[in-house]
Every structure is written in structure tokens, then in C-alpha cells.
PDB file of C-alpha atoms in Angstrom:
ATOM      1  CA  UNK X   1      -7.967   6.608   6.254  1.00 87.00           C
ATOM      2  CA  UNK X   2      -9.537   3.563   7.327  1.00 94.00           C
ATOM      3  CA  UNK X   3     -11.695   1.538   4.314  1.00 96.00           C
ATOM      4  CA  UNK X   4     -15.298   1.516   3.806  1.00 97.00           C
ATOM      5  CA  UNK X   5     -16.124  -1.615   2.192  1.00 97.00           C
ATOM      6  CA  UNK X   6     -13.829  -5.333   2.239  1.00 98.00           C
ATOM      7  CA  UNK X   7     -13.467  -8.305   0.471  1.00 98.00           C
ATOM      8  CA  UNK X   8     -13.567 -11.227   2.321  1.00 98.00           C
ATOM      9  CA  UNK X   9     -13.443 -15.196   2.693  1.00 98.00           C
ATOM     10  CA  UNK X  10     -13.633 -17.743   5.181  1.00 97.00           C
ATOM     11  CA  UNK X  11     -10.825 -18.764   4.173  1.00 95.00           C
ATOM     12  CA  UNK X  12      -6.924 -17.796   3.190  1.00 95.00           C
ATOM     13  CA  UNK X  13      -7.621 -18.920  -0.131  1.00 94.00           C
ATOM     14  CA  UNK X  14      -7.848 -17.580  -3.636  1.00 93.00           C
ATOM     15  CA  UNK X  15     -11.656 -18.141  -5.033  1.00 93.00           C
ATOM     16  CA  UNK X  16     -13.572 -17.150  -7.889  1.00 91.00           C
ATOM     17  CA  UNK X  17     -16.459 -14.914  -6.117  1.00 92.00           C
ATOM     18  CA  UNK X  18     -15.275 -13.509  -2.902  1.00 96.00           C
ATOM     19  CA  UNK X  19     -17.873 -11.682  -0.480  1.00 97.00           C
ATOM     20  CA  UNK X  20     -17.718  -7.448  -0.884  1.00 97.00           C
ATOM     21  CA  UNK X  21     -18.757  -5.998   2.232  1.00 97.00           C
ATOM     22  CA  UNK X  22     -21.449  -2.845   1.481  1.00 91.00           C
ATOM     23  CA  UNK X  23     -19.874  -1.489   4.849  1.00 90.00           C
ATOM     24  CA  UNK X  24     -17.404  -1.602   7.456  1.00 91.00           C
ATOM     25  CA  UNK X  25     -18.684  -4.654   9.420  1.00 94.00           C
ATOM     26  CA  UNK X  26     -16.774  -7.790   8.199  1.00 96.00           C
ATOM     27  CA  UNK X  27     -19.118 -10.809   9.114  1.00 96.00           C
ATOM     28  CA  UNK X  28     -18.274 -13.211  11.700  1.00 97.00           C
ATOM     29  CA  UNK X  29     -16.490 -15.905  10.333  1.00 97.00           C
ATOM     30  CA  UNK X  30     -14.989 -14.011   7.253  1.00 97.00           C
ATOM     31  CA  UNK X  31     -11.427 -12.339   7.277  1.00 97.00           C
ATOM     32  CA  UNK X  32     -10.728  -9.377   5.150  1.00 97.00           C
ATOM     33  CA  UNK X  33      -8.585  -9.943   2.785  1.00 98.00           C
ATOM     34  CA  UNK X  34      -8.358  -6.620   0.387  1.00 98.00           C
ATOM     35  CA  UNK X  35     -10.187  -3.308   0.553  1.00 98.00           C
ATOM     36  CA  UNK X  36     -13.673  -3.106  -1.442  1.00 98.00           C
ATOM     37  CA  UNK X  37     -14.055  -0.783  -4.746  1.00 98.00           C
ATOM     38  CA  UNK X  38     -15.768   1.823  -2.652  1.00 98.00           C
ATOM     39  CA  UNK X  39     -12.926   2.371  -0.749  1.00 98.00           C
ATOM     40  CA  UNK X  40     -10.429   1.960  -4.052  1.00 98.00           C
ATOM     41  CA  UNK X  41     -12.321   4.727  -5.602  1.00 98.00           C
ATOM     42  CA  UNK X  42     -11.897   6.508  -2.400  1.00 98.00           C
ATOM     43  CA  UNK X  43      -8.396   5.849  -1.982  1.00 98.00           C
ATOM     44  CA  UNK X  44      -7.303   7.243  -5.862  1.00 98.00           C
ATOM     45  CA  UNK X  45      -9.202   9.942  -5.271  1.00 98.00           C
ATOM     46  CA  UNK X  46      -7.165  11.193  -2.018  1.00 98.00           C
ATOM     47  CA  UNK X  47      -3.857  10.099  -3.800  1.00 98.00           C
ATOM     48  CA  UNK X  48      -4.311  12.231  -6.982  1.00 97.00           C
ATOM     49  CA  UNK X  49      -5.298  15.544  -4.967  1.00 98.00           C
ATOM     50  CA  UNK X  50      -1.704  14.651  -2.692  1.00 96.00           C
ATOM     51  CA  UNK X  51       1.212  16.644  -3.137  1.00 98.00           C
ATOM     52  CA  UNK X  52       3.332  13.606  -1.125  1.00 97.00           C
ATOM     53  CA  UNK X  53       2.158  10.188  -0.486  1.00 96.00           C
ATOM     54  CA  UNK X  54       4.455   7.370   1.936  1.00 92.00           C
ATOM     55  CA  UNK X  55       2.826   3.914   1.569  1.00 92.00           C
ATOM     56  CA  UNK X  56       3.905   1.104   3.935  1.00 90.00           C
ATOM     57  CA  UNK X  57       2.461  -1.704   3.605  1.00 92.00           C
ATOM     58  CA  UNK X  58      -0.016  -3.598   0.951  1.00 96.00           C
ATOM     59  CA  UNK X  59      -3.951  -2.594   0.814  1.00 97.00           C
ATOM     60  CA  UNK X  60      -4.561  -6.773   0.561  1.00 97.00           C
ATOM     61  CA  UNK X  61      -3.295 -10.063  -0.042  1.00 98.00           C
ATOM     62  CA  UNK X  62      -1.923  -8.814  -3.737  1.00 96.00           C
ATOM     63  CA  UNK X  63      -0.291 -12.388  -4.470  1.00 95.00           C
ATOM     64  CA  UNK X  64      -3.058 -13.548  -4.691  1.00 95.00           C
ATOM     65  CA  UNK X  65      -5.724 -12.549  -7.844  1.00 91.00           C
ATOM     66  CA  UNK X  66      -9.183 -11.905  -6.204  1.00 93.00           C
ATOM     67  CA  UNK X  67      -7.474  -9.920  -3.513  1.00 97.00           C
ATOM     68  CA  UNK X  68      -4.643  -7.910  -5.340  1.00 97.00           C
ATOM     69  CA  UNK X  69      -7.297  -5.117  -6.610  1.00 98.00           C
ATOM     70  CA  UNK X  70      -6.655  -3.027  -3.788  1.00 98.00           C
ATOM     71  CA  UNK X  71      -2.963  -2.727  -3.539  1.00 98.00           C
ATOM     72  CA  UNK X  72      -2.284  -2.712  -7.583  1.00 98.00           C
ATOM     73  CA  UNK X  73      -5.388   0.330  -8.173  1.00 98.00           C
ATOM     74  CA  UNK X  74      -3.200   1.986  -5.509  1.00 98.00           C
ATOM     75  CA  UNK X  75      -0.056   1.359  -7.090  1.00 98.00           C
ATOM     76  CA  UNK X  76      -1.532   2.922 -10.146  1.00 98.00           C
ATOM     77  CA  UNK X  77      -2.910   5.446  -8.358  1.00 98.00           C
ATOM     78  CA  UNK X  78       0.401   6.914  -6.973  1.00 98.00           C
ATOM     79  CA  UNK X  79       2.516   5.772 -10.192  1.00 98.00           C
ATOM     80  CA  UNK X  80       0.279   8.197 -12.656  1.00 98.00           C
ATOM     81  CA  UNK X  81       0.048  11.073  -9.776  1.00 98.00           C
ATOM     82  CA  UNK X  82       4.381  10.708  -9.499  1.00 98.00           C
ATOM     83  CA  UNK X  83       4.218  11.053 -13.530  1.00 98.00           C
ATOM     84  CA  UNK X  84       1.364  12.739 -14.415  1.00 98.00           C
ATOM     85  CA  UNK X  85       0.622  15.428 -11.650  1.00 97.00           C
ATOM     86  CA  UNK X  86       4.251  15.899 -10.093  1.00 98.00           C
ATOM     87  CA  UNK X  87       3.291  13.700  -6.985  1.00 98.00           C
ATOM     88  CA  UNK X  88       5.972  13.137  -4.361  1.00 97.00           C
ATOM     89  CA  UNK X  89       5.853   8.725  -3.490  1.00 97.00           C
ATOM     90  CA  UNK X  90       7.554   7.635  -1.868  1.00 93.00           C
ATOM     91  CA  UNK X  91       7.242   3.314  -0.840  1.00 93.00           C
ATOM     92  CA  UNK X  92       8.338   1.655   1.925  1.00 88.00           C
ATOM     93  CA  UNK X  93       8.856  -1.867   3.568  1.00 87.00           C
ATOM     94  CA  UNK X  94       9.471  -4.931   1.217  1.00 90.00           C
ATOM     95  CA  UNK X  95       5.833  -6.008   0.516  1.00 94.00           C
ATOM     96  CA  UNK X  96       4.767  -2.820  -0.616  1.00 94.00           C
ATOM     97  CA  UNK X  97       8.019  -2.570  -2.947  1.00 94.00           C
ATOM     98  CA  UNK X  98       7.465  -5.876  -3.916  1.00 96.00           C
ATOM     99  CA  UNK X  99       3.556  -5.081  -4.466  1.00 96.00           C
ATOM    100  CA  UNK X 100       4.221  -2.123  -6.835  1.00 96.00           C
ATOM    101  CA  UNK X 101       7.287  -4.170  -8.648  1.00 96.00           C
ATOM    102  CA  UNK X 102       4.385  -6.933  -9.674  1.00 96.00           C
ATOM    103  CA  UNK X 103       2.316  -4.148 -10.380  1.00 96.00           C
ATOM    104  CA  UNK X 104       4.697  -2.259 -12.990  1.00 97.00           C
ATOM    105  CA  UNK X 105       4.957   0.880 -11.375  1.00 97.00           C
ATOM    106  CA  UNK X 106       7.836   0.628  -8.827  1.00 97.00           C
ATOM    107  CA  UNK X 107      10.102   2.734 -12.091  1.00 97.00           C
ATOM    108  CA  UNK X 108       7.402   5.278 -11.882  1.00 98.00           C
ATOM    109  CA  UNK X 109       7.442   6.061  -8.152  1.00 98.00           C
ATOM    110  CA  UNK X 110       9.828   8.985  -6.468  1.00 97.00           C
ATOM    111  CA  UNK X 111      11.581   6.530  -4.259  1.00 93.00           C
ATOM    112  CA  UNK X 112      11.085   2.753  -3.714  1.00 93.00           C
ATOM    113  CA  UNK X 113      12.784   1.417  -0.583  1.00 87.00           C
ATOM    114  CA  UNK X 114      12.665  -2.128   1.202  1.00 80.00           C
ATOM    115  CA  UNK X 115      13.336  -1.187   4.769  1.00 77.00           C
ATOM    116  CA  UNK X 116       9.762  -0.075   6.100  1.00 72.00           C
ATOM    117  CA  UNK X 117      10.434  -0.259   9.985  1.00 77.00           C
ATOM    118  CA  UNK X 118      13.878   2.020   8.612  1.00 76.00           C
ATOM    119  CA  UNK X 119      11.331   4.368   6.469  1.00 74.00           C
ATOM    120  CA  UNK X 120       9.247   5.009   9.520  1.00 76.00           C
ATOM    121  CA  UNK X 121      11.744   5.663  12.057  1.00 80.00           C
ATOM    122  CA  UNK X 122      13.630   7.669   9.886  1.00 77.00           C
ATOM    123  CA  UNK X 123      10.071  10.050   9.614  1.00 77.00           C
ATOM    124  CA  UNK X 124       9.802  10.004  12.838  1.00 83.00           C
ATOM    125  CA  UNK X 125      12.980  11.825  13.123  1.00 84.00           C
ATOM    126  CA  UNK X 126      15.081   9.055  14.715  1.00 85.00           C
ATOM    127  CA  UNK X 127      18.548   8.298  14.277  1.00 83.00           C
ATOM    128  CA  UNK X 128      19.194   5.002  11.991  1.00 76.00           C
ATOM    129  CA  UNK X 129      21.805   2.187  13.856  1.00 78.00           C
ATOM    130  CA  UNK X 130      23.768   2.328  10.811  1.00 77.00           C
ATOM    131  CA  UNK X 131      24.000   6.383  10.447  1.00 77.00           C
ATOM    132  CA  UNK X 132      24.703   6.421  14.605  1.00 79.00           C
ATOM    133  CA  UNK X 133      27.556   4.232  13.510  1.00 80.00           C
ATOM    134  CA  UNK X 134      29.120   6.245  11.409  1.00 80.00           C
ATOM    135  CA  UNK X 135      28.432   9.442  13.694  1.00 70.00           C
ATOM    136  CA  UNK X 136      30.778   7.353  16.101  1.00 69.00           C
ATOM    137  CA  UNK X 137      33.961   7.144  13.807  1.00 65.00           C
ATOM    138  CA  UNK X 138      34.164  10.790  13.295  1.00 59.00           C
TER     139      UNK X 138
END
């Protein structure tokens, strides 16, 4: 799912009134720097009909207040679903553990882990250095 809206800057800085996109198009000389509430509304609205969810990687630049929205409403999102409605989450990759830890719902997730490249390759099916390792001292 790509997003439908964006808020943006000029600059890499926190402000008090960011731009919201009412679209896709980011305007030349801004950088998007979280997802819009359009697409946050979209977003919860896909993870709560999931069975399974694996999110790698933050929906913004969450350390920062005008631009955490994104990744925290997701957070939520996926924490309530895990509790609520049986959802299967699963996190992945160090920002996006660290993003739901400041968020205060990494304890309600299925599985929080820090290695996202590991996470990924692992669903793809390929074999981990450290568990080809221990397939060699058998």
C-alpha cells in the first residue's frame, strides 16, 4: 500500500504547522516526512480487517512530534488488533521496534524483533548465517 496524502517540510526539522498534501504529489522543494491522516485512516482500516500484519520499518520521522502521527496511529493500530481482534504482528528492524517501544505498544504486539534485514530474509525462506552455522557442527 503506497499513501495517499503526506506531510511535508522544506526542511528536516520539527515545526509547528507542517504542509498535508490533499494527494500523492509532494511539491517540489518539500520532503515527506510522515504519511497524511487520509492515508492513517486508510492504513487502520486494512490493519484491523488483517489476520497477520509484518511491519518493517517506521510510517515517518516518529522522533520527531509533527511527524510521529503516522508510525504511532499504526502502532496502535496493530497493538489493539493483536489484543482486541486476535491479530497476528509481528515487528521488525530496530526503528520500527524502537517506534512501537515509544509508542507503548511493543508489550502488546505478537513478536517484536530488532533484526529487520534478518526478519525479511528469514520470510523469504532463506537460511540465517547464524542457523547455517550451527547446521555445520552437526
Amino acid at each position: 500500500m503506497l499513501p495517499v496524502d503526506h506531510v511535508c517540510h522544506t526542511e528536516f526539522k520539527a515545526v509547528e504547522s507542517p504542509l498535508v498534501t490533499e494527494g500523492v504529489d509532494i511539491p517540489d522543494g518539500y520532503m515527506a516526512l510522515d504519511i497524511g491522516p487520509k492515508t492513517i485512516e486508510k492504513y487502520v482500516e486494512v490493519v484491523r480487517k488483517c489476520k497477520s500484519a509484518i511491519w518493517n520499518g517506521p510510517m515517518g520521522v516518529f522522533e520527531m512530534e509533527p511527524y510521529s502521527k503516522g508510525t504511532f496511529a499504526i502502532a496502535k493500530a496493530m497493538g489493539e488488533s493483536t489484543q482486541e481482534l486476535g491479530l497476528m504482528s509481528i515487528i521488525g528492524g530496530g526503528d520500527s521496534a524502537s517506534a512501537a517501544e515509544l509508542s507503548g505498544e511493543a508489550p502488546r504486539m505478537s513478536h517484536v524483533s530488532t533484526g529487520g534485514g534478518a526478519s525479511l530474509e528469514l520470510l523469504e525462506g532463506k537460511v540465517l548465517p547464524g542457523i547455517a552455522v550451527l547446521d555445520d557442527k552437526e
